Coordinates of N, CA, C and O in Angstrom, one line a residue:
X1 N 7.7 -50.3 102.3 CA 9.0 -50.6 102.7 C 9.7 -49.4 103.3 O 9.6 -48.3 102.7
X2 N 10.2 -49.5 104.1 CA 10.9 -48.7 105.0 C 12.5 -48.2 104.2 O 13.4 -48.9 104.6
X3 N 12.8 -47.5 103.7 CA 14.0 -47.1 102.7 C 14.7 -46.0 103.7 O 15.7 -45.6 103.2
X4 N 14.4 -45.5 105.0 CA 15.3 -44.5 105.3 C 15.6 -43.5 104.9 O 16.8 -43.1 105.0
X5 N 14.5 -42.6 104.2 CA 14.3 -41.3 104.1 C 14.2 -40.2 104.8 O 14.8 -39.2 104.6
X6 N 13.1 -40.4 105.9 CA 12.4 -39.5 106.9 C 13.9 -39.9 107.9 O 13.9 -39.2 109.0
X7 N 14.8 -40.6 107.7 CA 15.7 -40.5 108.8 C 16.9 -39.3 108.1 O 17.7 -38.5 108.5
X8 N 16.6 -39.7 106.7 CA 17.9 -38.8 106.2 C 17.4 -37.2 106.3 O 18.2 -36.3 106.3
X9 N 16.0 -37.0 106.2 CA 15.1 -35.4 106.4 C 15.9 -35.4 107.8 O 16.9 -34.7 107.9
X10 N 15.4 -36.0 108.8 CA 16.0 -35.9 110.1 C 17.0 -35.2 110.3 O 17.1 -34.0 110.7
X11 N 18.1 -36.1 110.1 CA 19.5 -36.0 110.1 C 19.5 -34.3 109.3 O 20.0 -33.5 110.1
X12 N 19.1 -33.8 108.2 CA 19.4 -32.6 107.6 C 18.9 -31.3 108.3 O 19.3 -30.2 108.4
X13 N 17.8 -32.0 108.7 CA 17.0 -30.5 109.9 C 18.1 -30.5 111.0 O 18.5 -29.4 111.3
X14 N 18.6 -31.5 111.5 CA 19.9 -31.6 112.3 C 20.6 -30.8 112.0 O 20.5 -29.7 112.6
X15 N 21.4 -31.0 111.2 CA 22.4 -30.2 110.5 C 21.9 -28.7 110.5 O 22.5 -27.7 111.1
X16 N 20.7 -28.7 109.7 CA 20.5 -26.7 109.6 C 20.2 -26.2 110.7 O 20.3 -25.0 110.8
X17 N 19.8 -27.0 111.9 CA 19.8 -26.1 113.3 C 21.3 -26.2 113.9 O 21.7 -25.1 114.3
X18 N 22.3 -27.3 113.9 CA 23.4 -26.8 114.0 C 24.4 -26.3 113.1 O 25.5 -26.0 113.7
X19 N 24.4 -26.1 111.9 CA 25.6 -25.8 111.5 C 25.0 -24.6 109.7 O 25.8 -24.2 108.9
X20 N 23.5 -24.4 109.5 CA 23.5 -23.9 108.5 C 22.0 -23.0 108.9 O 21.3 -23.3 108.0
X21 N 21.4 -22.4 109.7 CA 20.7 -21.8 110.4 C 20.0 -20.9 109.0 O 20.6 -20.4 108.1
X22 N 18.3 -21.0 109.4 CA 17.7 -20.4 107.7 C 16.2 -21.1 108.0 O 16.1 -22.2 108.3
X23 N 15.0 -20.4 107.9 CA 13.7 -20.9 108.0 C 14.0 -22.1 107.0 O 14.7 -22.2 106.1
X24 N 12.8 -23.0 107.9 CA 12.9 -24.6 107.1 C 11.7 -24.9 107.2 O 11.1 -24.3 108.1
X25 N 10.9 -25.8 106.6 CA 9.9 -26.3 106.6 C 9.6 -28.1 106.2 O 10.2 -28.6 105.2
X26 N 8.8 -28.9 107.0 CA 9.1 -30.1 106.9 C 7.4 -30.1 106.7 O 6.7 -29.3 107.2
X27 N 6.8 -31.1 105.8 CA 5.8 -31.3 105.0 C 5.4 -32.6 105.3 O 6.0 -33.5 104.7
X28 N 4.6 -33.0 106.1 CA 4.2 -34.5 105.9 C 2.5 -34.8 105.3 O 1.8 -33.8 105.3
X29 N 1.9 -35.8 104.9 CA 0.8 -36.0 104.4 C -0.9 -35.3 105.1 O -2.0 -34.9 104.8
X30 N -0.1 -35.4 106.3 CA -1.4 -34.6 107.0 C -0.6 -34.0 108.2 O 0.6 -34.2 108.5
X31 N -1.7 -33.0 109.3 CA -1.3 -32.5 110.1 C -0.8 -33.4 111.5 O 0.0 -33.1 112.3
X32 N -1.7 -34.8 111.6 CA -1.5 -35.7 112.5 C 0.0 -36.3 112.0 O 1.1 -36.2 112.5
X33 N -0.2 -36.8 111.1 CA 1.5 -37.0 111.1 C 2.2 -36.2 111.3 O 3.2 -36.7 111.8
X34 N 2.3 -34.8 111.2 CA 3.5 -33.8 111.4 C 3.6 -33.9 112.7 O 4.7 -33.9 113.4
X35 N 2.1 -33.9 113.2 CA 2.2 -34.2 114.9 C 3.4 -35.4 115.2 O 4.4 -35.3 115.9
X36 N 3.0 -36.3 114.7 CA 3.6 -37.4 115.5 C 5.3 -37.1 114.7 O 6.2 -37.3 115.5
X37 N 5.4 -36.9 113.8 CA 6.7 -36.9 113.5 C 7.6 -36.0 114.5 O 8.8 -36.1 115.0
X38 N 6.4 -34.8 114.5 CA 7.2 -33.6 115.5 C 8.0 -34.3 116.9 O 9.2 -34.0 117.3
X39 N 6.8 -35.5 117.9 CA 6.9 -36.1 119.1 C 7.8 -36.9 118.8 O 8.6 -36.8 119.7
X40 N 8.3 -37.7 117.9 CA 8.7 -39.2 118.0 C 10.0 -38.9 117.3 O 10.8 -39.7 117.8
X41 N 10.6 -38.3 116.6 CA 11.7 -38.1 115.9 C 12.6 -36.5 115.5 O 13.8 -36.2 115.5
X42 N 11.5 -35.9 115.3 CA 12.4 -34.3 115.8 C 12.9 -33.8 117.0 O 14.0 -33.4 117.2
X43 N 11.6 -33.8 118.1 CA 12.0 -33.6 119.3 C 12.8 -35.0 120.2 O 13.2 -35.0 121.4
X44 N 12.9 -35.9 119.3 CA 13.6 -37.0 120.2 C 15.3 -36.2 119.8 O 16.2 -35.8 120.5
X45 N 15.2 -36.2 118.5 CA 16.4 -36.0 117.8 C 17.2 -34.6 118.9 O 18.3 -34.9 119.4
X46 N 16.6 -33.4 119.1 CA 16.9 -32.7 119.9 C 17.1 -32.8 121.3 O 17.8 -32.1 122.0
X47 N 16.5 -33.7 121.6 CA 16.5 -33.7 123.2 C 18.2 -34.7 123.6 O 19.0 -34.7 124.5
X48 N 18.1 -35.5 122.5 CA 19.0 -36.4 122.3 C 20.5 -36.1 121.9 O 21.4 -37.0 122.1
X49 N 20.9 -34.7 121.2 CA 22.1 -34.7 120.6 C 22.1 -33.1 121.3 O 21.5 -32.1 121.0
X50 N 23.3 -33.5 122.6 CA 24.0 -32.2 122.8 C 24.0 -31.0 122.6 O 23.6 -30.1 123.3
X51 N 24.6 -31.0 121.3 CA 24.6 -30.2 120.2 C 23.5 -29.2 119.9 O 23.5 -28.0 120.0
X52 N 22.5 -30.0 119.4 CA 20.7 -29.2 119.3 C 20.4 -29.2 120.1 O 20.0 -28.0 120.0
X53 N 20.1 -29.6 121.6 CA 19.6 -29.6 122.7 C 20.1 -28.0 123.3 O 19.3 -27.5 124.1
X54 N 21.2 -27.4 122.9 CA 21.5 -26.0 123.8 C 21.0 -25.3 122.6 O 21.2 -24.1 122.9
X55 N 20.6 -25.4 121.4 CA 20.0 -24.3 120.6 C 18.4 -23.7 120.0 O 18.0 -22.8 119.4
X56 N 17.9 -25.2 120.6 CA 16.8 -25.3 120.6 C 15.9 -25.4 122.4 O 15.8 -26.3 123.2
X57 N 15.5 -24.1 122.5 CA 14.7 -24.3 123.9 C 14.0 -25.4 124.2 O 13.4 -26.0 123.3
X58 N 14.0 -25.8 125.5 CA 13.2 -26.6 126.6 C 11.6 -26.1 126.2 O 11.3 -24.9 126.4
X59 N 10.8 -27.0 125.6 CA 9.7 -26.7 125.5 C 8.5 -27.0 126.4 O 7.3 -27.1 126.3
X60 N 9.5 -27.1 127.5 CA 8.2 -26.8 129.0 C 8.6 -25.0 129.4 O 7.8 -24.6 130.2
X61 N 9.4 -24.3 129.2 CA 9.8 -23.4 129.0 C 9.1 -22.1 128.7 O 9.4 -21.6 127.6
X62 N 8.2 -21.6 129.5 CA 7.6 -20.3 129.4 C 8.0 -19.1 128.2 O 8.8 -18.2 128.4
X63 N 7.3 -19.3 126.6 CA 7.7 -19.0 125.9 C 8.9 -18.8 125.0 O 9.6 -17.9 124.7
X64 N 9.0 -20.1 124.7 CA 10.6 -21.3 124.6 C 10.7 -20.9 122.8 O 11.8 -20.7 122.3
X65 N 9.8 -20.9 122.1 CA 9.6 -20.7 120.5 C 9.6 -22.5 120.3 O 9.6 -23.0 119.2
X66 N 9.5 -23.1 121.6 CA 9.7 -24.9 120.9 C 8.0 -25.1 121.2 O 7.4 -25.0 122.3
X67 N 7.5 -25.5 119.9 CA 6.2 -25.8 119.9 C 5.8 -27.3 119.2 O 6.7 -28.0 118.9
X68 N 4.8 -27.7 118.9 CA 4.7 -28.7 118.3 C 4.7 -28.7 117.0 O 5.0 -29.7 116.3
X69 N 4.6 -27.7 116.5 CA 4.8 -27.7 115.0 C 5.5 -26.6 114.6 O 5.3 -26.1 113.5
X70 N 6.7 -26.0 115.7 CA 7.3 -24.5 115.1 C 8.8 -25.2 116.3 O 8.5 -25.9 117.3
X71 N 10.3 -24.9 116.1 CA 11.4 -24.7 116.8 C 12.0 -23.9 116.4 O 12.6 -24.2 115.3
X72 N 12.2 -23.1 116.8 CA 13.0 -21.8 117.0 C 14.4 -22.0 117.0 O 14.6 -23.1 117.6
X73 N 15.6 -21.4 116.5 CA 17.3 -21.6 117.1 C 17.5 -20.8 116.6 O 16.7 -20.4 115.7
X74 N 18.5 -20.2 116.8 CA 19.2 -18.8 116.6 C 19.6 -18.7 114.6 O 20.3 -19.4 113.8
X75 N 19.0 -18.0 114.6 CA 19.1 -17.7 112.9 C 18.0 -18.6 111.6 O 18.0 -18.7 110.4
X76 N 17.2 -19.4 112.7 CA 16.2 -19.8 111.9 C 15.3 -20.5 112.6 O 15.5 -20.6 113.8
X77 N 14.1 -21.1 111.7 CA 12.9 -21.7 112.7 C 12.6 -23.0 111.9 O 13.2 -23.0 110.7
X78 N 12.2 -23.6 112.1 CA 11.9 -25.2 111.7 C 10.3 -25.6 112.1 O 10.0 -25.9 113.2
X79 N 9.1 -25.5 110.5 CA 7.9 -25.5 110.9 C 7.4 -26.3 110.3 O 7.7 -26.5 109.2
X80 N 6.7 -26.9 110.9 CA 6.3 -28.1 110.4 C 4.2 -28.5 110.0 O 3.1 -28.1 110.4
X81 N 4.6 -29.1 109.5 CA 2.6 -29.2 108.6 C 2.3 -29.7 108.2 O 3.0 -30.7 108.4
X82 N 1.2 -30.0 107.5 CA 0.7 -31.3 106.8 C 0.1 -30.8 105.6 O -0.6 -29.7 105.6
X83 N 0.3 -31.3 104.6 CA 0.1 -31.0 103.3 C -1.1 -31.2 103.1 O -1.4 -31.7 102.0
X84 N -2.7 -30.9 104.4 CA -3.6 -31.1 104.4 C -4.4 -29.5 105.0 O -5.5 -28.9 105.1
X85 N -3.4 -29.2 105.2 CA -3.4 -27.5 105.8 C -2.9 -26.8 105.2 O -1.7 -26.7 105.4
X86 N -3.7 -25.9 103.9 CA -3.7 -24.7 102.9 C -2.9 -23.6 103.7 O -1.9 -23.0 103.3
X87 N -3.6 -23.5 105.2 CA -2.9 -22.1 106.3 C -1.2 -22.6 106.5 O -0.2 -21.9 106.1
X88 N -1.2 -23.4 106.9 CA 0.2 -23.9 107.2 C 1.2 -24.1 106.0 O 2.3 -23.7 106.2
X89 N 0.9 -24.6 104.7 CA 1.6 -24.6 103.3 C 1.5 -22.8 103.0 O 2.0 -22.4 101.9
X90 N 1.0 -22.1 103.9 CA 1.2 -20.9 103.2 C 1.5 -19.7 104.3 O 1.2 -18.5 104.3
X91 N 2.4 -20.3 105.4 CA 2.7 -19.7 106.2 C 4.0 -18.9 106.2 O 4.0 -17.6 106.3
X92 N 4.9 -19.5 106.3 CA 6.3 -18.9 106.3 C 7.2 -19.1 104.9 O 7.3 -20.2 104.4
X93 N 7.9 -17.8 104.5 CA 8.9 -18.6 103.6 C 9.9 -19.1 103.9 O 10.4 -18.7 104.9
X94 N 10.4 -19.9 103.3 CA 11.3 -20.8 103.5 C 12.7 -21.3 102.6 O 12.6 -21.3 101.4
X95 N 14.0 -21.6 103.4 CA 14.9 -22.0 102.8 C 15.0 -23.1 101.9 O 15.0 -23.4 100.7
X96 N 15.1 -23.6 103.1 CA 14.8 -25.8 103.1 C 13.2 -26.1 103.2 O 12.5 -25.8 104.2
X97 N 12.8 -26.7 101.8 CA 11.7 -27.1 102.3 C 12.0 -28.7 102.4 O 12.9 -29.2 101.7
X98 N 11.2 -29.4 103.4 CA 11.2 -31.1 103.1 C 9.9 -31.4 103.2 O 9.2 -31.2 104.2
X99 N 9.4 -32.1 101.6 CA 8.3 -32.9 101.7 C 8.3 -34.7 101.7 O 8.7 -35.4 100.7
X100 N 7.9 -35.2 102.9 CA 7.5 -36.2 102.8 C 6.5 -37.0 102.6 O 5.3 -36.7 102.9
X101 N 6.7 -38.4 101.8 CA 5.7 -39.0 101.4 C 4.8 -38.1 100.8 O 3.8 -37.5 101.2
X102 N 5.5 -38.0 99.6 CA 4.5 -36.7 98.7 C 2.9 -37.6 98.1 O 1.7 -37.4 98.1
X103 N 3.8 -38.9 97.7 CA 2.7 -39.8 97.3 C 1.7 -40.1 97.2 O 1.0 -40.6 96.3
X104 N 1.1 -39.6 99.1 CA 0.5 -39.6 100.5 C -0.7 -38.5 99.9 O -1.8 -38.9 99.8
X105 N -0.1 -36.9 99.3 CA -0.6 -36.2 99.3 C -1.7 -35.9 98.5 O -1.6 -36.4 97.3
X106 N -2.8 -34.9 98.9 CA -4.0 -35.1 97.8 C -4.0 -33.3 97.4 O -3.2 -32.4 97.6
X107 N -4.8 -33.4 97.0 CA -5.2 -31.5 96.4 C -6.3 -31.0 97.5 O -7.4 -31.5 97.9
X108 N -5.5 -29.7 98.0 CA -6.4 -29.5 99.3 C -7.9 -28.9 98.0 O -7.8 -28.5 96.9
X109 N -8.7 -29.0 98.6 CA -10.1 -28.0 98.0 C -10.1 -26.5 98.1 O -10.3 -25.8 99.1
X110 N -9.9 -26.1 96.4 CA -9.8 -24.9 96.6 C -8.6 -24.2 96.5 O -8.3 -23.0 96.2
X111 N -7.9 -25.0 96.8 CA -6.5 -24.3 97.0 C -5.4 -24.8 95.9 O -4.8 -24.0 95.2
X112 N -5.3 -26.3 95.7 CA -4.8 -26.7 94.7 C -4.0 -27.8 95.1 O -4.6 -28.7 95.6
X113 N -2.3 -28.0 94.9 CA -1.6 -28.9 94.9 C -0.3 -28.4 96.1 O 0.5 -27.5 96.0
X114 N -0.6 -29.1 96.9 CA 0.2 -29.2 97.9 C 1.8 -28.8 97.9 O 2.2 -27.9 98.6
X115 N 2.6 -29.6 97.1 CA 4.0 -29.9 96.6 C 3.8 -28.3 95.8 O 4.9 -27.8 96.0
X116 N 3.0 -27.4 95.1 CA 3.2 -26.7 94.4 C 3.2 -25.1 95.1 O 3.8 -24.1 94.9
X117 N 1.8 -25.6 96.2 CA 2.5 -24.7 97.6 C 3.2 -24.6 98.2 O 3.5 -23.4 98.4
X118 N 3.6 -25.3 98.7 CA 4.8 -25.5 99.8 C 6.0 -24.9 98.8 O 6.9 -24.2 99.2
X119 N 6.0 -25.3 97.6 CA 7.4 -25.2 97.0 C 7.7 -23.3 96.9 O 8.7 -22.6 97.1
X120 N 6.4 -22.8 96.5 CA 6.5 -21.2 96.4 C 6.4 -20.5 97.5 O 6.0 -19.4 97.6
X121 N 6.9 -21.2 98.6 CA 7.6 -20.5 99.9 C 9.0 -20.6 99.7 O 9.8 -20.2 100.6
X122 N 9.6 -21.1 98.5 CA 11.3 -20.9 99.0 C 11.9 -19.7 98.1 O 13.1 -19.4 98.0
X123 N 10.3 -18.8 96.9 CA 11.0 -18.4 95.7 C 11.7 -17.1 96.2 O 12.4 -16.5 95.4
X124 N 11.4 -16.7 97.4 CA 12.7 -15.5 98.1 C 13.6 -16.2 98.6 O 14.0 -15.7 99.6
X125 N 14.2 -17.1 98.4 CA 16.0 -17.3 99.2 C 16.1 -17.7 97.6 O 15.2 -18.2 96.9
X126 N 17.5 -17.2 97.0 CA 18.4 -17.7 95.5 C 19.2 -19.3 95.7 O 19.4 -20.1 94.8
X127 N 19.5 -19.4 97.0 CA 19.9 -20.9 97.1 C 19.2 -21.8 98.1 O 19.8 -22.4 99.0
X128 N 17.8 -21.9 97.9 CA 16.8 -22.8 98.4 C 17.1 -24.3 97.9 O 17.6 -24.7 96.9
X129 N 16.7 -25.1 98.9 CA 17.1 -26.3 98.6 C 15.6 -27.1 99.0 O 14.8 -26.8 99.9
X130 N 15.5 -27.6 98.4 CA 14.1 -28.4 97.9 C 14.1 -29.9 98.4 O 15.2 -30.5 98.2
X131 N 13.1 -30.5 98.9 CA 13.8 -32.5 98.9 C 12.3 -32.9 99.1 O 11.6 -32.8 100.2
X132 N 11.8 -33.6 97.7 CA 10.8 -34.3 98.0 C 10.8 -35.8 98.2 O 11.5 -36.1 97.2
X133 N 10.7 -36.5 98.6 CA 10.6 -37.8 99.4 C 9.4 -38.9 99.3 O 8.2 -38.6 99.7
X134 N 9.6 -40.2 98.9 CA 8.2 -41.0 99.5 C 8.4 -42.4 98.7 O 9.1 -42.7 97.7
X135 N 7.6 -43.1 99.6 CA 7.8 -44.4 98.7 C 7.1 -44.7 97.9 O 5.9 -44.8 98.3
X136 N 7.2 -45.1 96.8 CA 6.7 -45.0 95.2 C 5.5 -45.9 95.3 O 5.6 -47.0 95.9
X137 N 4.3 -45.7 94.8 CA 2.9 -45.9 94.8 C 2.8 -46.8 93.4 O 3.5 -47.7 92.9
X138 N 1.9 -46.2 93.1 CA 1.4 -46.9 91.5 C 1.9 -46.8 90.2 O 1.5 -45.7 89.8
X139 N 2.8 -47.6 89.3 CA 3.9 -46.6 88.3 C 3.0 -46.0 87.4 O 2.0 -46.7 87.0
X140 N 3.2 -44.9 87.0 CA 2.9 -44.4 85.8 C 1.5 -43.2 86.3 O 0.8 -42.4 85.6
X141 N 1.4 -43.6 87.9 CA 0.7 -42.4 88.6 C 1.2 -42.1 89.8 O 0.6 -41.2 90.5
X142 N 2.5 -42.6 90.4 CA 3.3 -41.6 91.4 C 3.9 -40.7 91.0 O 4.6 -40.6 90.0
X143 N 3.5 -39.4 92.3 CA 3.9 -38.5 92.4 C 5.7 -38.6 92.5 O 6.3 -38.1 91.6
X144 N 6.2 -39.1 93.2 CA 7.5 -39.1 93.1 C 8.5 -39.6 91.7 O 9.4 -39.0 91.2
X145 N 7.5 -41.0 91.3 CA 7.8 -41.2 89.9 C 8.1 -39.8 89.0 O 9.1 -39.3 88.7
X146 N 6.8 -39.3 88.9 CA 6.8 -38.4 88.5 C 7.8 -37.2 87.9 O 8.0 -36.6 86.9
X147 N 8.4 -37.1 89.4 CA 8.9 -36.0 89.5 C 10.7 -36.0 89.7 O 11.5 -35.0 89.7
X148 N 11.0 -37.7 89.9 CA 11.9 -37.9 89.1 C 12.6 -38.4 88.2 O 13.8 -38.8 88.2
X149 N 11.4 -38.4 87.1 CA 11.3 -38.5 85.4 C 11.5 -37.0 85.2 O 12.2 -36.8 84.2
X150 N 11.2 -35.9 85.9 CA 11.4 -34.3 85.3 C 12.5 -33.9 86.2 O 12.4 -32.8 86.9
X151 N 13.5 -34.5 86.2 CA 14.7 -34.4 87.0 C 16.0 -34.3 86.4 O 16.2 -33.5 85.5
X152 N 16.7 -34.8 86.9 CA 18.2 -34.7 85.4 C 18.9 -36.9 86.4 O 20.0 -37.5 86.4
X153 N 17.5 -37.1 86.8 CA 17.6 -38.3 86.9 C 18.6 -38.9 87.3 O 19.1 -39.9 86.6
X154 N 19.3 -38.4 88.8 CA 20.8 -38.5 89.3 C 20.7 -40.0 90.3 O 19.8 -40.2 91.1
X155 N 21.7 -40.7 89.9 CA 21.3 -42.2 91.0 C 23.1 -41.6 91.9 O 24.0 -40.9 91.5
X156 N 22.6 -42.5 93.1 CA 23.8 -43.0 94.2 C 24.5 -43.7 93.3 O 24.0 -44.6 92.6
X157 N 26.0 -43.4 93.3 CA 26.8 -44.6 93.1 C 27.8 -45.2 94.2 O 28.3 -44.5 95.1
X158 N 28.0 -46.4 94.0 CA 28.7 -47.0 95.4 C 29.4 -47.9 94.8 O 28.9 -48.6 94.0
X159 N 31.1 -48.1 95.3 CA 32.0 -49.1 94.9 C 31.6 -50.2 95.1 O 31.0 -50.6 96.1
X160 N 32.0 -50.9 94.0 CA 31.8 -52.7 94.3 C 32.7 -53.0 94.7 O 33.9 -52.7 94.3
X161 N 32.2 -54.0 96.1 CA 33.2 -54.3 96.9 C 34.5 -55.0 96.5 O 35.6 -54.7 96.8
X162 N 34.0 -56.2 95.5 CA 35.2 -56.8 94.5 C 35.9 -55.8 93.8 O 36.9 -55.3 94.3
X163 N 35.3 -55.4 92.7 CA 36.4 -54.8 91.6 C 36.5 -53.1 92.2 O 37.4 -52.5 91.7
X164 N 36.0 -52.6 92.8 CA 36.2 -51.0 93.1 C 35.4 -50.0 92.4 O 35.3 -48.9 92.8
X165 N 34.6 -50.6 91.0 CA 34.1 -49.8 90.1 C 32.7 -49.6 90.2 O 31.7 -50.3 90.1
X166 N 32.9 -48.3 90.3 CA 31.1 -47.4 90.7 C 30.3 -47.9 89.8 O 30.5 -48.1 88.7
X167 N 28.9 -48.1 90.7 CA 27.4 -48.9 90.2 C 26.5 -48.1 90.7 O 26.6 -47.5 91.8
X168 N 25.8 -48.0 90.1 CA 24.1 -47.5 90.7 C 23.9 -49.0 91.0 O 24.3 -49.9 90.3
X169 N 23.0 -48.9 92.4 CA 23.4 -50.1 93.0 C 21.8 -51.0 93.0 O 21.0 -50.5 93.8
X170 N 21.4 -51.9 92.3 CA 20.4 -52.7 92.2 C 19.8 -53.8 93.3 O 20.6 -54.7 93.7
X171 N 18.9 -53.8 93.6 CA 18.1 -55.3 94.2 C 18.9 -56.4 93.8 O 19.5 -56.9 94.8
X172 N 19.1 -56.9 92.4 CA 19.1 -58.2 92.1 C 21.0 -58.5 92.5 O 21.5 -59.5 93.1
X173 N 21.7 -56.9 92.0 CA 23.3 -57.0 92.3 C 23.7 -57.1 93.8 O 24.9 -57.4 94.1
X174 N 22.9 -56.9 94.9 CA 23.2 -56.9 96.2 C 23.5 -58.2 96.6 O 22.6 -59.0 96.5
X175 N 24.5 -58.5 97.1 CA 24.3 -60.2 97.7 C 25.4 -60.1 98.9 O 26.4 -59.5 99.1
X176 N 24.6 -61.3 99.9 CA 25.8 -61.0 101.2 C 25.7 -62.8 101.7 O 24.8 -63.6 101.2
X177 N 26.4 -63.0 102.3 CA 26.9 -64.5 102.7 C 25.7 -64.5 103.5 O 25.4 -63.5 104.1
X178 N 24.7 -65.9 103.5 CA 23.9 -66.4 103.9 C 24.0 -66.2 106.0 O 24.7 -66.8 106.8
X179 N 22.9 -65.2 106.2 CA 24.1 -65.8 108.1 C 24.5 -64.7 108.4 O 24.5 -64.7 109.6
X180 N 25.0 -63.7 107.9 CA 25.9 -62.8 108.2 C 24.9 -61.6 107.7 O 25.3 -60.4 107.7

C-alpha cells in the first residue's frame, strides 16, 4: 500500500537543501533503488522547483558535485545508498539521516545491521534528526513495528470534521459520501 512516505522524505530533503543546509543521507533497500529513487523523484524534485534548481548544480555540468548518488548545495550534501552497501552506510556523517522501507532491509555479511550503521553516522551533529520509514511487513517481525513499539509511540492527530475533537485517525472512523 502506497501510504506517502517516500513523498514526505522528498518533500524534507527539499526543505534541507533550501532552507536548513547540513550533510543528509537518504537510505533505501538496495543500491538500485537509490538509483532509481535518485532519477525519478530527487532529481525530478530539483529540476522541478525553482527554488532547488539554482542551488543544486546542472548535472550535465563539468564537475557540478550533482551525481547519482551524491548533490551538493551550499552548506551541505545529500547522499544517497542502499542499505546493501557496507562502503556507502559508512561513508559520510551525517545530520539527517532518512531510511526507507527499512522492512526491505537485510544484514549486510560481515558488517552487521544496516539501520544500526547508517544511524552511527549522525553521533557527531547534537541535533541529528533521524526518520525511519516503511510499510509494515509481518507483525511481531517488522522492523518498523519494531521500532515503533521502542518509541514514546507518538500518533497524528486530526480534527473531526463534525465535532472538532482530536482523533488519532483509524481505517474503520474514515467515511466520505459515496461518489465524492
Amino acid at each position: 500500500a502506497q501510504l506517502g512516505f517516500t513523498e514526505a522524505l522528498t518533500n524534507m530533503i527539499g526543505y534541507i537543501i533550501h532552507r536548513a543546509p547540513a550533510p543528509a543521507m537518504m537510505v533505501q533497500p538496495t543500491q538500485n533503488l537509490a538509483k532509481r529513487y535518485s532519477k525519478q523523484r530527487l532529481s525530478t524534485m530539483i529540476s522541478d522547483m525553482p527554488c532547488l534548481k539554482g542551488l543544486v548544480a546542472d548535472p550535465k555540468a563539468r564537475d557540478s558535485g550533482n551525481t547519482m548518488f551524491a548533490k551538493e548545495f551550499p552548506g551541505g550534501i545529500m547522499l544517497l545508498t542502499g542499505a546493501n552497501s557496507a562502503t556507502g552506510l559508512r561513508s559520510a556523517p551525517c545530520r539527517f539521516l532518512f531510511m526507507d522501507e527499512i522492512d526491505a532491509m537485510q544484514e549486510i555479511q560481515g558488517e552487521g545491521d544496516p539501520v544500526s550503521l547508517a544511524e552511527r553516522r549522525t553521533t557527531t551533529f547534537s541535533r541529528r534528526k533521524i526518520l525511519l520509514t516503511s510499510t509494515p511487513t509481518v507483525k511481531d517481525f517488522s522492523r518498523i513495528e519494531s521500532e515503533f513499539l521502542n518509541s514514546d509511540r507518538r500518533y497524528y492527530y486530526v480534527p473531526c470534521p463534525a465535532c472538532g475533537e482530536f482523533q488519532h485517525l483509524q481505517w474503520p472512523r474514515l467515511k466520505w459520501d459515496k461518489g465524492k
